[in-house]
C-alpha positions as MATLAB code, in Angstrom:
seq = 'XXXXXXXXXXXXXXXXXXXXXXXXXXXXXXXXXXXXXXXXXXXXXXXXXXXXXXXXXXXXXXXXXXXXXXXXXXXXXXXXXXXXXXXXXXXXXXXXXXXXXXXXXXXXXXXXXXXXXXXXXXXXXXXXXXXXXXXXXXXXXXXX';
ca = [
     -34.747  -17.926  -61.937;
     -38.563  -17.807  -61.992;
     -38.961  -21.342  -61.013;
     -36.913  -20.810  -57.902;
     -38.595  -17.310  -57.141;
     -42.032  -19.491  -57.220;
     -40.628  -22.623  -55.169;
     -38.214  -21.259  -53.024;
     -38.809  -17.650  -52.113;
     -35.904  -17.429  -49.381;
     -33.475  -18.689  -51.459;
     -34.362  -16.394  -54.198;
     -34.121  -13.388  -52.261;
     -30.476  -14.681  -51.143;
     -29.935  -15.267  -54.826;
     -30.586  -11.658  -55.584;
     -28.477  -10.013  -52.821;
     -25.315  -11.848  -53.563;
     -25.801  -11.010  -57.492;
     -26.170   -7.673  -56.485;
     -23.165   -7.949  -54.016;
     -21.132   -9.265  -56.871;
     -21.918   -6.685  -59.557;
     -23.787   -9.400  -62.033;
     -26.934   -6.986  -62.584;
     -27.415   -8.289  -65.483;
     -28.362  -11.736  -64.276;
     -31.147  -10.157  -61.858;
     -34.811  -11.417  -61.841;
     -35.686   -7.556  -62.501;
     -39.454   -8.471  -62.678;
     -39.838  -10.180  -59.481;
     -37.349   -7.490  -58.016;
     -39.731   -4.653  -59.330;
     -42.988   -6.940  -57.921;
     -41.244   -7.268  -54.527;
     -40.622   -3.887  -54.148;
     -43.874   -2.419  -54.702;
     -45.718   -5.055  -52.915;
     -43.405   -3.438  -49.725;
     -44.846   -0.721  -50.290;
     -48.478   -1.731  -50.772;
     -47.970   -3.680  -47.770;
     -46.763   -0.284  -45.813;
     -49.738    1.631  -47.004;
     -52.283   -1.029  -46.177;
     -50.729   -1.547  -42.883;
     -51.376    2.056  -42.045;
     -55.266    2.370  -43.641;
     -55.410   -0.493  -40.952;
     -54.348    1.612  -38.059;
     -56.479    4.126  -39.292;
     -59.509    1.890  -39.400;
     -59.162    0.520  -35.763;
     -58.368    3.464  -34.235;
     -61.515    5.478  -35.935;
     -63.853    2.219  -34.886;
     -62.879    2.700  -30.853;
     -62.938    6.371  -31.010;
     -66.415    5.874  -32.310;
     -67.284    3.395  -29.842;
     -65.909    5.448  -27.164;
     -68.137    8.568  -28.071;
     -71.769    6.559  -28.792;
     -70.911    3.783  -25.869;
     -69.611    5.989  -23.133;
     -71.138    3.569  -20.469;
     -68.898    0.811  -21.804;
     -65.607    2.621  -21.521;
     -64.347    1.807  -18.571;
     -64.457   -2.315  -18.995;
     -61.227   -2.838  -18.883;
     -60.053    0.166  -20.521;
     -59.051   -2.161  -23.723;
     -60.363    0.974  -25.634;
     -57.889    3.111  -24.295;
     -55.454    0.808  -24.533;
     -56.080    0.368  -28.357;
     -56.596    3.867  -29.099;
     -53.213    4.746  -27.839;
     -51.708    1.553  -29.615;
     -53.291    2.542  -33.039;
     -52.262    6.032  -32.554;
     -48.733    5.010  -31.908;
     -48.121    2.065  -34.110;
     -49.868    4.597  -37.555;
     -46.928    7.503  -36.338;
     -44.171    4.503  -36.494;
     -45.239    3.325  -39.717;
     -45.414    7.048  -40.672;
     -41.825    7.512  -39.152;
     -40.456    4.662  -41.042;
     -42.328    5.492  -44.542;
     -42.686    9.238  -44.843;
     -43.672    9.009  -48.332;
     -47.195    7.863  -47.242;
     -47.663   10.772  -45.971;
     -49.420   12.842  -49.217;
     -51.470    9.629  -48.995;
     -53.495    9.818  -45.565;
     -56.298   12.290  -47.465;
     -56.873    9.575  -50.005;
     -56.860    6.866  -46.732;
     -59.094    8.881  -44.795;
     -62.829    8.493  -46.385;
     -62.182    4.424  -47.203;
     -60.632    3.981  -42.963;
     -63.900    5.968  -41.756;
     -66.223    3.797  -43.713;
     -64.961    0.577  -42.880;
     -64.576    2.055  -39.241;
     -68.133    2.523  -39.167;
     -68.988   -0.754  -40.475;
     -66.943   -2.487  -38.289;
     -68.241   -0.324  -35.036;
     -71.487   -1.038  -36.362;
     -70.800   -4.339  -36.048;
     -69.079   -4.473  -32.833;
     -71.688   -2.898  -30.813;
     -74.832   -3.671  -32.420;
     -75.774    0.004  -33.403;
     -77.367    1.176  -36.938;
     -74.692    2.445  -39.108;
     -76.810    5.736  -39.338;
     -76.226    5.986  -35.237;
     -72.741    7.335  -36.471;
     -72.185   10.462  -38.743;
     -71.333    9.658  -42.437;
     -68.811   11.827  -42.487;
     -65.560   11.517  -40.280;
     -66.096   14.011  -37.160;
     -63.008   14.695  -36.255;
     -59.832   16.094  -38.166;
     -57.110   13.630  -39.193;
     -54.605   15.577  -36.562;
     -57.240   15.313  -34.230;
     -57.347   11.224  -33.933;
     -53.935   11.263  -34.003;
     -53.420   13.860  -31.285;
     -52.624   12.306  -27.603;
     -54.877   15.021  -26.042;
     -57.818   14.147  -27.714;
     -60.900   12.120  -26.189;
     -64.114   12.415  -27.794;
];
């Protein structure tokens, strides 16, 4: 079983399902089912630390660049996507919820970095610690 989960992924995960369908749990590649599952999960979390990341870089570059907002309003465009992609994720993985404080401090650095980065600024142009609240960048209404 572990030469087909490393040669033919598909046809291992096919595999699985119809052992499962046929009540022969006892032939089941339990590690690589265990592996799968929390790498689903790892991929959730990352997925949303991501959102997190992009959407604190533009709302940084839309407070220290306001003369650059308006080109094209691809900022505004992002910030709403990153705001609305993180609450789908959310949606479809509640359980990450109790993790956003541990997200927060790691998607503001690398936000600042990457803004940094992005518009040629010092990283000490932007305050080391996250200005606004978590409910804040997520909120709709808010523009700083």
């Amino acid at each position: 079983m572990r030469d087909l989960y490393d040669t033919d992924f598909y046809s291992w995960t096919q595999r699985q399902a119809k052992l499962i369908r046929e009540g022969r749990l006892a032939e089941l590649d339990l590690e690589n089912i265990l592996e799968e599952i929390e790498s689903m999960g790892r991929s959730d979390y990352r997925a949303l630390q991501s959102r997190l990341e992009i959407l604190f870089m533009h709302l940084l570059k839309w407070e220290y660049q306001p003369e650059k907002r308006q080109m094209g309003h691809s900022w505004e465009r992002t910030i709403r996507e990153q705001r609305k992609q993180a609450r789908r994720i959310l949606q479809d993985s509640p359980g990450l919820k109790n993790k956003i404080d541990a997200m927060l401090p790691v998607a503001y650095k690398r936000a600042v970095e990457d803004a940094a980065e992005e518009t040629g600024l010092s990283p000490s142009t932007f305050p080391k610690e996250r200005p606004w609240s978590y409910e804040q960048a997520m909120s709709t209404e808010f523009w700083p």
